[in-house]
CSV table of C-alpha atoms and ligand atoms in Angstrom, one decimal:
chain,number,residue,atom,x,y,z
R,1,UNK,CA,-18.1,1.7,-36.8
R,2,UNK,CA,-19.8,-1.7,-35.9
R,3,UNK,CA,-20.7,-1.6,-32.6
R,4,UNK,CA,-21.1,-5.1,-32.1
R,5,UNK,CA,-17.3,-5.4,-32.7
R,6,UNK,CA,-16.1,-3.2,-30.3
R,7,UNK,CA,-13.5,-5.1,-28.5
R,8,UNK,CA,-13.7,-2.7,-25.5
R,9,UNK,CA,-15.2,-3.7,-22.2
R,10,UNK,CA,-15.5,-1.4,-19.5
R,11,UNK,CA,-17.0,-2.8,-16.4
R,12,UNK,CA,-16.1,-3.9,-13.0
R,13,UNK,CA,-14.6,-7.7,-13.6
R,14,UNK,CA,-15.3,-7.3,-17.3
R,15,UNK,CA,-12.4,-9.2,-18.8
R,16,UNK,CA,-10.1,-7.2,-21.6
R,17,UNK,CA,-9.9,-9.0,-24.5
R,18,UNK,CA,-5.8,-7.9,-23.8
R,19,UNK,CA,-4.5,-8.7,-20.6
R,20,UNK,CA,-1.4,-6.2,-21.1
R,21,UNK,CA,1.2,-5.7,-18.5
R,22,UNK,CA,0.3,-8.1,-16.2
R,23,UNK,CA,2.7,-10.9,-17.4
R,24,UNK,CA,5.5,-11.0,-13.9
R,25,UNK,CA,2.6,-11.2,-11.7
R,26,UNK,CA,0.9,-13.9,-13.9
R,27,UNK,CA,4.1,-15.4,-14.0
R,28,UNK,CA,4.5,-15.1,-10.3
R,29,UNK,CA,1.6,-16.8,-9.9
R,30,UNK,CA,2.0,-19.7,-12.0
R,31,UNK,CA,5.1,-20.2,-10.0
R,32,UNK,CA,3.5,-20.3,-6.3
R,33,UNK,CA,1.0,-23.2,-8.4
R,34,UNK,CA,3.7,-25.0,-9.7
R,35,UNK,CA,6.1,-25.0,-6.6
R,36,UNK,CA,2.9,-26.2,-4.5
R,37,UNK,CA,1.5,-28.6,-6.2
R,38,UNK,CA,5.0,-30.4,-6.0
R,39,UNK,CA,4.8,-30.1,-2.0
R,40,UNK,CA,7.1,-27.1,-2.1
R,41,UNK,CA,6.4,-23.8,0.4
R,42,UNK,CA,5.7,-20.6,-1.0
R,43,UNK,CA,4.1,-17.9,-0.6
R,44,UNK,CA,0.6,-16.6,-1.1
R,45,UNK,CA,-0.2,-14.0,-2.9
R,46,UNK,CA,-2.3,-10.5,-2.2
R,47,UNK,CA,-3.1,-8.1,-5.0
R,48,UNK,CA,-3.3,-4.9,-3.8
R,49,UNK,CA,-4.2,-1.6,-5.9
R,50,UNK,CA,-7.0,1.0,-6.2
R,51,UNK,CA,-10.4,0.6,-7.7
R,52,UNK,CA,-10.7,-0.2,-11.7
R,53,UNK,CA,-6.6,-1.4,-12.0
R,54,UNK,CA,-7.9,-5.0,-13.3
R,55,UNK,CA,-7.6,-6.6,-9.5
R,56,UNK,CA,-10.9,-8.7,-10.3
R,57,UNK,CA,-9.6,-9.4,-13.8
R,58,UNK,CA,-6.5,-11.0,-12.6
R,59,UNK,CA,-7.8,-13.0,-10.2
R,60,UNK,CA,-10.1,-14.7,-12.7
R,61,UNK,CA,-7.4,-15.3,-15.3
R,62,UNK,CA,-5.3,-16.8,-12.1
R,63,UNK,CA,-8.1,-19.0,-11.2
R,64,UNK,CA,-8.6,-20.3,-14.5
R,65,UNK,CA,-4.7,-20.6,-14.8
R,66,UNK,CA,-5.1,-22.8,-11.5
R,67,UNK,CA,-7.8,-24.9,-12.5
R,68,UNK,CA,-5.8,-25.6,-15.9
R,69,UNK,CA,-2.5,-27.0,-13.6
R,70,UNK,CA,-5.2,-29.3,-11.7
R,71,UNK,CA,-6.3,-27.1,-8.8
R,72,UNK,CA,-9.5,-27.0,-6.8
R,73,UNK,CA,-10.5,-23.7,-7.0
R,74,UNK,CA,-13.3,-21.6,-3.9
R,75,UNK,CA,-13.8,-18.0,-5.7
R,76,UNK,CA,-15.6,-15.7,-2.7
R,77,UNK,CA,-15.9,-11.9,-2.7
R,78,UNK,CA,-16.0,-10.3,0.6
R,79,UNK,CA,-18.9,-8.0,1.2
R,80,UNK,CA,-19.3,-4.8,3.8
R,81,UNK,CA,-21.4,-7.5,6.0
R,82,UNK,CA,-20.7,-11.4,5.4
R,83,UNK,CA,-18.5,-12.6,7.8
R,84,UNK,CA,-15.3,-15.3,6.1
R,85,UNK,CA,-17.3,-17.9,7.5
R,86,UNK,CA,-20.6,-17.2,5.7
R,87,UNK,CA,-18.6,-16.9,2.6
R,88,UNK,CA,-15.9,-20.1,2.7
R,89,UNK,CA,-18.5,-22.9,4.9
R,90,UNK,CA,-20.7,-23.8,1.9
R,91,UNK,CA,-18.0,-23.8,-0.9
R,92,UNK,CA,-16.2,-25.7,1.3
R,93,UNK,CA,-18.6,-28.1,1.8
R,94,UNK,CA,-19.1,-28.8,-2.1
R,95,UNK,CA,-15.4,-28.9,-2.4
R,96,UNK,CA,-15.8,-31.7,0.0
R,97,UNK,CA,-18.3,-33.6,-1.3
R,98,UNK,CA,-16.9,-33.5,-4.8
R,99,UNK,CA,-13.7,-34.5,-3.1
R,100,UNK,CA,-15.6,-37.4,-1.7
R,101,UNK,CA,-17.2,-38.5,-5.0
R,102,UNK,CA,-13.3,-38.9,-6.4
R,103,UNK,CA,-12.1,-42.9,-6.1
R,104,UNK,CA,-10.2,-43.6,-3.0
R,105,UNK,CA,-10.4,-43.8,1.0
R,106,UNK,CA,-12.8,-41.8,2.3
R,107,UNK,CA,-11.7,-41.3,5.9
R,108,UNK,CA,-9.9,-38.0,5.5
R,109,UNK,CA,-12.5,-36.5,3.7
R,110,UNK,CA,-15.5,-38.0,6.0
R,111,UNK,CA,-12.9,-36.1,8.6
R,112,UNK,CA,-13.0,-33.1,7.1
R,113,UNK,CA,-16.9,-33.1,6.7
R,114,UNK,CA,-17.2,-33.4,10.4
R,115,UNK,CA,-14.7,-30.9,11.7
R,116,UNK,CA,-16.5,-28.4,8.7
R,117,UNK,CA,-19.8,-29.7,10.6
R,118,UNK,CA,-18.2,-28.7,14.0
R,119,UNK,CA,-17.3,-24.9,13.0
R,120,UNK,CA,-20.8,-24.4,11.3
R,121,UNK,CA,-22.6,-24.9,14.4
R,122,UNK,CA,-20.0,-23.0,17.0
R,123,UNK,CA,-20.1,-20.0,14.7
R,124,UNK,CA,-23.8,-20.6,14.6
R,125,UNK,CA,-24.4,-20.1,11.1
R,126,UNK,CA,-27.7,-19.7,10.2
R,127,UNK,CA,-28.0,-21.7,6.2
R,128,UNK,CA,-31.9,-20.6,6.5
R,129,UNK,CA,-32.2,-20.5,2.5
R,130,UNK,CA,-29.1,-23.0,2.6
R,131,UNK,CA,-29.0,-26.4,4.7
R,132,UNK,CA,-25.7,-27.4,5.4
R,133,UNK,CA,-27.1,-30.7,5.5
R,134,UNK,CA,-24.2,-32.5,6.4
R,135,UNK,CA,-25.1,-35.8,7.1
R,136,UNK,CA,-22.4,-36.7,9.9
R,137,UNK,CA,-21.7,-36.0,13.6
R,138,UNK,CA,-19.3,-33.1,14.2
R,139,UNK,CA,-16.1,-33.8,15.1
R,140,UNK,CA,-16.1,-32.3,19.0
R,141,UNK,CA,-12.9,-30.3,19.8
R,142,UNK,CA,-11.9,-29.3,16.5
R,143,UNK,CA,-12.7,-25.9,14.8
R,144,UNK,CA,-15.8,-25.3,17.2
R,145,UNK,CA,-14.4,-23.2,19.6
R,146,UNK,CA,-16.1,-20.1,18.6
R,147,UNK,CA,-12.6,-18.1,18.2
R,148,UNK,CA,-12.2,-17.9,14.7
R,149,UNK,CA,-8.5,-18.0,15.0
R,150,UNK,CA,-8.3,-21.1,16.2
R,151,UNK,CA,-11.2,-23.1,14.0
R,152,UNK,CA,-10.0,-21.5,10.8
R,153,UNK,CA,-7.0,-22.7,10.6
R,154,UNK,CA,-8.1,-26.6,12.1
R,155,UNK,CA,-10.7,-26.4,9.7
R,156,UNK,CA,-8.5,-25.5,6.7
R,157,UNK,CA,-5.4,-27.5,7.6
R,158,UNK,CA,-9.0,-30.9,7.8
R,159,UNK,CA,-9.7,-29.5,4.1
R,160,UNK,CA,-6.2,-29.7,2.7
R,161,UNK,CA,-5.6,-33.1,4.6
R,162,UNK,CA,-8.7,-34.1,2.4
R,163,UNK,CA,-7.7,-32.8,-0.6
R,164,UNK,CA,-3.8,-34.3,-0.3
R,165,UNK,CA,-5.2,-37.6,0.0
R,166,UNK,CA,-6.5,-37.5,-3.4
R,167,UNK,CA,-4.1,-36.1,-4.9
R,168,UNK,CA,-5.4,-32.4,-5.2
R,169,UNK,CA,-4.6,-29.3,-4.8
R,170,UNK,CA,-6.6,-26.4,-3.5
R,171,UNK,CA,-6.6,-22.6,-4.4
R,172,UNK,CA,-8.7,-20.4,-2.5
R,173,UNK,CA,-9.7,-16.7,-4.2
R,174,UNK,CA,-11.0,-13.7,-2.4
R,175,UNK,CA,-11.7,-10.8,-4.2
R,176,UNK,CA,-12.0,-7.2,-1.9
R,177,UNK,CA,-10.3,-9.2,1.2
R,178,UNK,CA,-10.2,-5.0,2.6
R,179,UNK,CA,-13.9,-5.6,3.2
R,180,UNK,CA,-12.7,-8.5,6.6
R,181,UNK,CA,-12.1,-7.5,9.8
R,182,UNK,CA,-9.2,-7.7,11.3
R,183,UNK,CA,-9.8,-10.8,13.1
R,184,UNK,CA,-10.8,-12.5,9.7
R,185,UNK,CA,-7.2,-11.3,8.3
R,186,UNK,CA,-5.7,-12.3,11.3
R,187,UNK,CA,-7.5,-15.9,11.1
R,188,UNK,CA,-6.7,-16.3,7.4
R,189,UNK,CA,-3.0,-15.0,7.9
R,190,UNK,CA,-2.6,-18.1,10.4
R,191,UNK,CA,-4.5,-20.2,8.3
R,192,UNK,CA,-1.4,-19.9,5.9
R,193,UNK,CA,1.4,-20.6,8.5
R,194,UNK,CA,-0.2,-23.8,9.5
R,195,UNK,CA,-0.3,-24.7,5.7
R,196,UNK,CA,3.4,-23.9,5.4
R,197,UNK,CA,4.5,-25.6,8.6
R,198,UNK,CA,3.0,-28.6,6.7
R,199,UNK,CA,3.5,-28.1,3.6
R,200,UNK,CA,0.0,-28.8,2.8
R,201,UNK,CA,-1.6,-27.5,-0.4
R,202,UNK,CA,-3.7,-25.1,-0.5
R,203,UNK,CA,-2.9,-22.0,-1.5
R,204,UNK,CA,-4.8,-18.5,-0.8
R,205,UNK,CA,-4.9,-15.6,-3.9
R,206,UNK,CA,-6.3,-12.2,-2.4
R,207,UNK,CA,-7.0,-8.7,-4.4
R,208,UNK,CA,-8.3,-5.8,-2.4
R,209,UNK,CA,-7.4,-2.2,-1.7
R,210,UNK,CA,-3.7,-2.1,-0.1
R,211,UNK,CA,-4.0,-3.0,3.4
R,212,UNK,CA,-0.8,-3.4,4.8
R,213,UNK,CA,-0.9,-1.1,7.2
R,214,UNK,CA,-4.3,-3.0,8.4
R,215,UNK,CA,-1.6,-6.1,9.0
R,216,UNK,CA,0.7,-3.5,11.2
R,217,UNK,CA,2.1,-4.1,13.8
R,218,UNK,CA,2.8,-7.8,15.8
R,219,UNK,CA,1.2,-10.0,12.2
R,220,UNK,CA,2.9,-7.8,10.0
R,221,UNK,CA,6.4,-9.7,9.5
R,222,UNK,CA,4.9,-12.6,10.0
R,223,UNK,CA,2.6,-11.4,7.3
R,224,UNK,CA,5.4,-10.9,5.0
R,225,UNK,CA,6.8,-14.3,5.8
R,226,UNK,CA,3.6,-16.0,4.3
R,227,UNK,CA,2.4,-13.5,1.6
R,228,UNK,CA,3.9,-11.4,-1.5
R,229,UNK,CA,1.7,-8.1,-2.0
R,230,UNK,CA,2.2,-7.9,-5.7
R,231,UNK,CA,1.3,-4.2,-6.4
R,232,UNK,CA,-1.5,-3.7,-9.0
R,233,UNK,CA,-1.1,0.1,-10.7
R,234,UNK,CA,-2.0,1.8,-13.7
R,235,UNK,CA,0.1,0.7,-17.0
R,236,UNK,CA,2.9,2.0,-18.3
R,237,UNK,CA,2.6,4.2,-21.1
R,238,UNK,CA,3.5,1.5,-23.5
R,239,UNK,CA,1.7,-0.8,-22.2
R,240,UNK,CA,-1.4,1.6,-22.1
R,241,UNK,CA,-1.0,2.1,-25.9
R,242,UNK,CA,-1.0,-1.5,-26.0
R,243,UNK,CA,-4.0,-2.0,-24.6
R,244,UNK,CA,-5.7,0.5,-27.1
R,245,UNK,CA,-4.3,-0.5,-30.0
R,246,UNK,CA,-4.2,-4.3,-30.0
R,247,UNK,CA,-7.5,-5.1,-29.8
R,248,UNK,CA,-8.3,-2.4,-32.5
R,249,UNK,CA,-5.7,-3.7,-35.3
R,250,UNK,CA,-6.7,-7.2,-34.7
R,251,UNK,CA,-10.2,-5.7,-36.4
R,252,UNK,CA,-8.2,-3.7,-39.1
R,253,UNK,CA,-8.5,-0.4,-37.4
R,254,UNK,CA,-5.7,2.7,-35.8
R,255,UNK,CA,-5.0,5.5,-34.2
R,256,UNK,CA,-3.5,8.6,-35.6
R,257,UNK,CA,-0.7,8.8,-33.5
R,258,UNK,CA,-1.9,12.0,-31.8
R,259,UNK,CA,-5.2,10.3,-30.8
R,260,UNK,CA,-3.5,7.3,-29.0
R,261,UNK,CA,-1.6,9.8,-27.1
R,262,UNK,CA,-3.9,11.9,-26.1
R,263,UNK,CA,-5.5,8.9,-24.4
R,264,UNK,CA,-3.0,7.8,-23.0
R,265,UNK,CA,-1.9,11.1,-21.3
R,266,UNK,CA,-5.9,11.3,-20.3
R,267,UNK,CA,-6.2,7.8,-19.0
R,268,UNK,CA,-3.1,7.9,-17.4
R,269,UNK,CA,-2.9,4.3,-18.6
R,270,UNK,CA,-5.5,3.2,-15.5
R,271,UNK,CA,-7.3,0.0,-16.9
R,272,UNK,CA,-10.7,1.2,-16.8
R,273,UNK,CA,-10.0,4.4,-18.3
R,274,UNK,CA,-8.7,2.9,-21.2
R,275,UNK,CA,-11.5,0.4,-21.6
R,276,UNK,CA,-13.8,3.4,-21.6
R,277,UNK,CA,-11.8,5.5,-24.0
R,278,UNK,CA,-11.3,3.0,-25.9
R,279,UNK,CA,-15.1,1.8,-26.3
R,280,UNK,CA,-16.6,5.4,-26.6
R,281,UNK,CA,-14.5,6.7,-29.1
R,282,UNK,CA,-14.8,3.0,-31.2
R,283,UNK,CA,-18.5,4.3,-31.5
R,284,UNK,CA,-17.9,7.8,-32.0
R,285,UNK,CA,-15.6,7.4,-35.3
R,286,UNK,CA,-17.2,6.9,-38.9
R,287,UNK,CA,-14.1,5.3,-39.9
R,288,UNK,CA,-10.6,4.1,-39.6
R,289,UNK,CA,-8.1,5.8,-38.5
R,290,UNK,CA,-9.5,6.9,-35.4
R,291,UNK,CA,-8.4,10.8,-34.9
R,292,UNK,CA,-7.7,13.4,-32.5
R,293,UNK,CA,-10.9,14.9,-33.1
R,294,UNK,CA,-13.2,11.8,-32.5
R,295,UNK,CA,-10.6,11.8,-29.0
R,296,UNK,CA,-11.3,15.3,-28.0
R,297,UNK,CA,-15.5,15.0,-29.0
R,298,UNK,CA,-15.8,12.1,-27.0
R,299,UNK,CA,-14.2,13.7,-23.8
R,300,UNK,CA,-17.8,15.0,-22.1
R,301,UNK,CA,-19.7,12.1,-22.9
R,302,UNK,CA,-17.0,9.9,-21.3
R,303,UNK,CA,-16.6,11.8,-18.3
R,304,UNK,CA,-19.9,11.2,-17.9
R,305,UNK,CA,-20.4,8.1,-18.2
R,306,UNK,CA,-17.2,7.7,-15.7
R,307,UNK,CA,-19.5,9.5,-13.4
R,308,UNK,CA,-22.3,7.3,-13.8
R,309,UNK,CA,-20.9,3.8,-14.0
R,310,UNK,CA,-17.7,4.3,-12.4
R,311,UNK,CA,-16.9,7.3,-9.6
R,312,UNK,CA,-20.8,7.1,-8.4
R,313,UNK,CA,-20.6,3.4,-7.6
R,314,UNK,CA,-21.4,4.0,-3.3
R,315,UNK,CA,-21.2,7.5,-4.0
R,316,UNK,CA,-24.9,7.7,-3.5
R,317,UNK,CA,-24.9,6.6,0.1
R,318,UNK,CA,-23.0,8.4,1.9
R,319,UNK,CA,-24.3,11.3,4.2
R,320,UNK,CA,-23.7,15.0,3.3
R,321,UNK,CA,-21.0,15.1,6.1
R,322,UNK,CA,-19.4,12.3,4.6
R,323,UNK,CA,-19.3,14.4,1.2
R,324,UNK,CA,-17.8,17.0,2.2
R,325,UNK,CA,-15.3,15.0,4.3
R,326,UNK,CA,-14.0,13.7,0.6
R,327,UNK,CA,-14.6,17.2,-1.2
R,328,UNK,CA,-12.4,18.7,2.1
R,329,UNK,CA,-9.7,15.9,1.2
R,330,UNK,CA,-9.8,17.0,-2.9
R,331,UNK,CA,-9.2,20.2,-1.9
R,332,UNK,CA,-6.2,19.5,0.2
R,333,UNK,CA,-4.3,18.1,-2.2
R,334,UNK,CA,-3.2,15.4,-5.5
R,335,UNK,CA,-1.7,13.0,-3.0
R,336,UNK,CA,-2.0,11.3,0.4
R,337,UNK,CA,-4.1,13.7,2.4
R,338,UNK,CA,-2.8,14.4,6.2
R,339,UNK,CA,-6.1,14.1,8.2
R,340,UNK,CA,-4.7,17.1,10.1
R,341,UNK,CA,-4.9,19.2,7.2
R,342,UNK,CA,-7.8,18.5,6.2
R,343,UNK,CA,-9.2,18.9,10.0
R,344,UNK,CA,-7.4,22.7,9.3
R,345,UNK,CA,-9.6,23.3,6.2
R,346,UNK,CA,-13.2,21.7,7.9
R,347,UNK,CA,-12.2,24.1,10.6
R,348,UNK,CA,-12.7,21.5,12.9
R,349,UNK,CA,-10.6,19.2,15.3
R,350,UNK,CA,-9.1,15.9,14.0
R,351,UNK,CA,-11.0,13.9,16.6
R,352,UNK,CA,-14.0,14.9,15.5
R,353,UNK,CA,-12.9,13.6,12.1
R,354,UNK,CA,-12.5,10.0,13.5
R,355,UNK,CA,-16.2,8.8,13.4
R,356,UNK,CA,-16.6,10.1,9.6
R,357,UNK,CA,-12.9,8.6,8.7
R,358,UNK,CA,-14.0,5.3,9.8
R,359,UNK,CA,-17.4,5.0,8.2
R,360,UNK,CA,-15.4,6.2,4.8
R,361,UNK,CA,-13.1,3.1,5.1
R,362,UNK,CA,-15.6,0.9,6.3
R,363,UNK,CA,-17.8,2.2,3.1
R,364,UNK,CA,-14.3,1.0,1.1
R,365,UNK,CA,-14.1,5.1,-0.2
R,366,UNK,CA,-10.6,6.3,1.1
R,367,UNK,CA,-8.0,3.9,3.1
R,368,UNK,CA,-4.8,4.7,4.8
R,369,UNK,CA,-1.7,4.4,3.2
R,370,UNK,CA,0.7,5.2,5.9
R,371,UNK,CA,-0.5,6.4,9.7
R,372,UNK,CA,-1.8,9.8,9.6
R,373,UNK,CA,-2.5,9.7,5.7
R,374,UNK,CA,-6.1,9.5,3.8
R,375,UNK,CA,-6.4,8.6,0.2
R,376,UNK,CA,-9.4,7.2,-2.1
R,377,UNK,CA,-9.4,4.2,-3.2
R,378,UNK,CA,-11.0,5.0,-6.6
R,379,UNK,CA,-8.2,6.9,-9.0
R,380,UNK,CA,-8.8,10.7,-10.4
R,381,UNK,CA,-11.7,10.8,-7.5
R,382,UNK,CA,-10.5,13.9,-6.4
R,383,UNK,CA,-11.8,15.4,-9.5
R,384,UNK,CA,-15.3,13.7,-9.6
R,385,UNK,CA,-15.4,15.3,-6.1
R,386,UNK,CA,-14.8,18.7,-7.8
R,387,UNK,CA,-17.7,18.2,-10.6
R,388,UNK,CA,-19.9,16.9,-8.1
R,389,UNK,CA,-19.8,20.0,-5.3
R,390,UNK,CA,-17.7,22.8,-7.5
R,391,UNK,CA,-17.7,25.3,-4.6
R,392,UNK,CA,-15.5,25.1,-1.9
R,393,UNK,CA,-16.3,25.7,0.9
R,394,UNK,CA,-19.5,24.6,-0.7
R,395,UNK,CA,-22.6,27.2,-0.5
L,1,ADP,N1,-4.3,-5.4,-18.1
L,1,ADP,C1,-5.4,-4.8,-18.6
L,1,ADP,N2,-5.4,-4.3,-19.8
L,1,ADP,C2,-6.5,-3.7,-20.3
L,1,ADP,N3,-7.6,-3.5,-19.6
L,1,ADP,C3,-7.7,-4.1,-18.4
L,1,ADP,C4,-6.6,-4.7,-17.8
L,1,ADP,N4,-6.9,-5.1,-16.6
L,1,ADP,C5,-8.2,-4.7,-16.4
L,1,ADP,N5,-8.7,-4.1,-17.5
L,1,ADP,C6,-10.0,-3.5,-17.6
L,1,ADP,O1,-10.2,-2.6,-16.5
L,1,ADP,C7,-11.5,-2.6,-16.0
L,1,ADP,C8,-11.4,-2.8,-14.5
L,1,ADP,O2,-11.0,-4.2,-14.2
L,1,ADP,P1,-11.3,-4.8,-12.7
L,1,ADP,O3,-10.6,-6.1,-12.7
L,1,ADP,O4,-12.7,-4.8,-12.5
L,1,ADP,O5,-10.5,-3.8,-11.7
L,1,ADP,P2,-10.5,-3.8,-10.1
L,1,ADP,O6,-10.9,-5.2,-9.7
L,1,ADP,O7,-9.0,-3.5,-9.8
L,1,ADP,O8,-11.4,-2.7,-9.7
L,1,ADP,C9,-12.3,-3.7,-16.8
L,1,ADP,O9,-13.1,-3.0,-17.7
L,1,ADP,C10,-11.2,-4.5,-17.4
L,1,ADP,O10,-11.6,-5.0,-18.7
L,2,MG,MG1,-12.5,-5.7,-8.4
């Protein structure tokens, strides 16, 4: 069939051409904009889900949601090593200045300028390829304490003073918010109670790998005061089949019935499963309806593309201890891994795991869903891990 057609779009970020499934949390969202922008508290919101569930995809389609309702909108994705500050000082600085070009009175923006001025040089951030080039003198004694706990929030509660004066409101998107330390979450979680104190608006959207348990203890209820943690998953079944066959009848094409099911059994109805399924075996048939057999002759070449594009993604940098670590936890078992089972089957003691556990998280490959409990991030790895070293122990 016409491959320029094909309405499929596997990728990282790649946007459907159906959203399916996603319309309470879109809806959710659209409320928290509304309720805001009228001066009313609510709370933020924090995707959480595993690798290829349409995080990144949601968050776009909520930005351009918020920017449709009026909102500023900062977009930043966290990275293994940019600090929050790296990321948020320059965008904040254009949303300032295009804040400043707006009609009005200038002094709360001017304001906001120099307390951004004052937190760029305490956290001596180096813009080598990027002058600040704020032409103003810092504000002393606000945001420039060097503790980003304090100076995030001042710094954020200068911006939304800015923005309120003219009549704006601000959304701020961060995609793999996992990737911040602790003290980052911890600075962006108080960031939000000062806004709700005030009722100021700006508004924070996150989507990373669940980390709750990251919040635990002391933050955590006061992290469930401030955010919602919308749980991003695979589709349901129908919702799965709607994602195949939606964007394939609006071209004049179908599954047979079997096919359809088939993929959605294989997929089990994980976003970019589907986008792959449905993409390969577009190019695979001669014809409508799409059958069984084009389904089940498709299989090897999309397992290894999956390999390539998808389950390999940091998969090439990790050591061979760090390998075996995940083949150990595929081995163990389908679900949540106990790190002292898998300590049992490596033959070695748990605390001798620790060091290899923590560069796996840090690498954004497994995270904790409860204490005590290993799981990877990235859904069906445990059987990547089993093409990849098939012999276990491995020879
Ligand atoms: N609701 C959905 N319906 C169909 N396909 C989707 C949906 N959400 C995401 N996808 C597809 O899934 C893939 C992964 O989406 P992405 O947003 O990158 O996931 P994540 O950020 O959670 O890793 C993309 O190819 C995207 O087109
Ligand atoms: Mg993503």
């Amino acid at each position: 069939m016409d491959s320029i057609q094909n309405p499929f779009s596997p990728g990282a970020g790649s946007p459907p051409s159906d959203l399916v499934g996603r319309d309470q949390v879109l809806r959710q969202a659209q409320i928290l904009f509304g309720r805001v922008k009228q001066g009313k508290s609510e709370k933020s919101l924090l995707l959480t889900g595993l690798r290829g569930v349409g995080k990144t995809v949601l968050l776009n389609a909520m930005s351009r949601e918020a920017e449709r309702l009026g909102y500023e909108t900062i977009f930043v994705e966290a990275h293994e090593d940019k600090t929050l500050a790296l990321l948020l000082a320059p965008r904040l600085r254009n949303l300032l200045y295009k804040l400043d070009r707006m009609e009005g009175a200038k002094d709360k923006i001017k304001r906001a300028l120099a307390v951004l001025k004052g937190f760029v040089g305490s956290i001596k951030l180096t813009f080598q390829d990027l002058p600040i080039g704020i032409d103003l003198e810092p504000e002393k004694g606000s945001a420039d304490s060097g503790d980003l706990e304090i100076d995030l929030p001042e710094l954020l509660m200068a911006v939304a003073e800015a923005a309120q004066s003219r009549g704006v409101a601000v959304a701020i998107l961060i995609d793999e918010i996992q990737y911040f330390g602790e003290k980052e979450l911890s600075a962006l979680i108080m960031s939000m109670h000062r806004m709700q104190q005030r009722q100021l608006p700006l508004i924070l959207l996150g989507a990373g790998l669940p980390i709750l348990p990251r919040l635990a203890g002391e933050s955590k209820s006061y992290a469930e005061r401030l955010f919602a943690f919308p749980p991003i998953g695979p589709l349901e079944p129908e919702d799965a089949r709607k994602a195949l066959q939606d964007p394939v009848s609006a071209l004049g094409v179908r599954y047979e019935t079997d096919a359809l099911e088939e993929m959605v059994k294989l997929t089990q109805g994980y976003p970019y499963f589907l986008q792959e399924w449905g993409y390969q075996t577009w190019s695979q048939a001669e014809s409508s309806p799409i059958t069984l057999d084009v389904v089940r002759g498709a299989r090897s070449a999309i397992t290894q593309r999956l390999d390539e594009n998808f389950f390999r993604v940091r998969f090439d940098r990790l050591t061979p201890a760090e390998k075996l670590f995940l083949r150990g936890m595929a081995e163990v078992g389908s679900q949540a891994c106990r790190i002292g089972d898998l300590a049992e089957l490596l033959q070695v003691k748990v605390g001798s795991l620790s060091p290899r556990r923590a560069a796996l998280i840090h690498k954004g490959m497994i995270y904790s869903p409860s204490h005590g409990d290993l799981d990877f991030t990235v859904p069906l790895f445990g059987e990547f891990m089993r093409r990849q070293i098939p012999a276990f122990p491995p020879k």
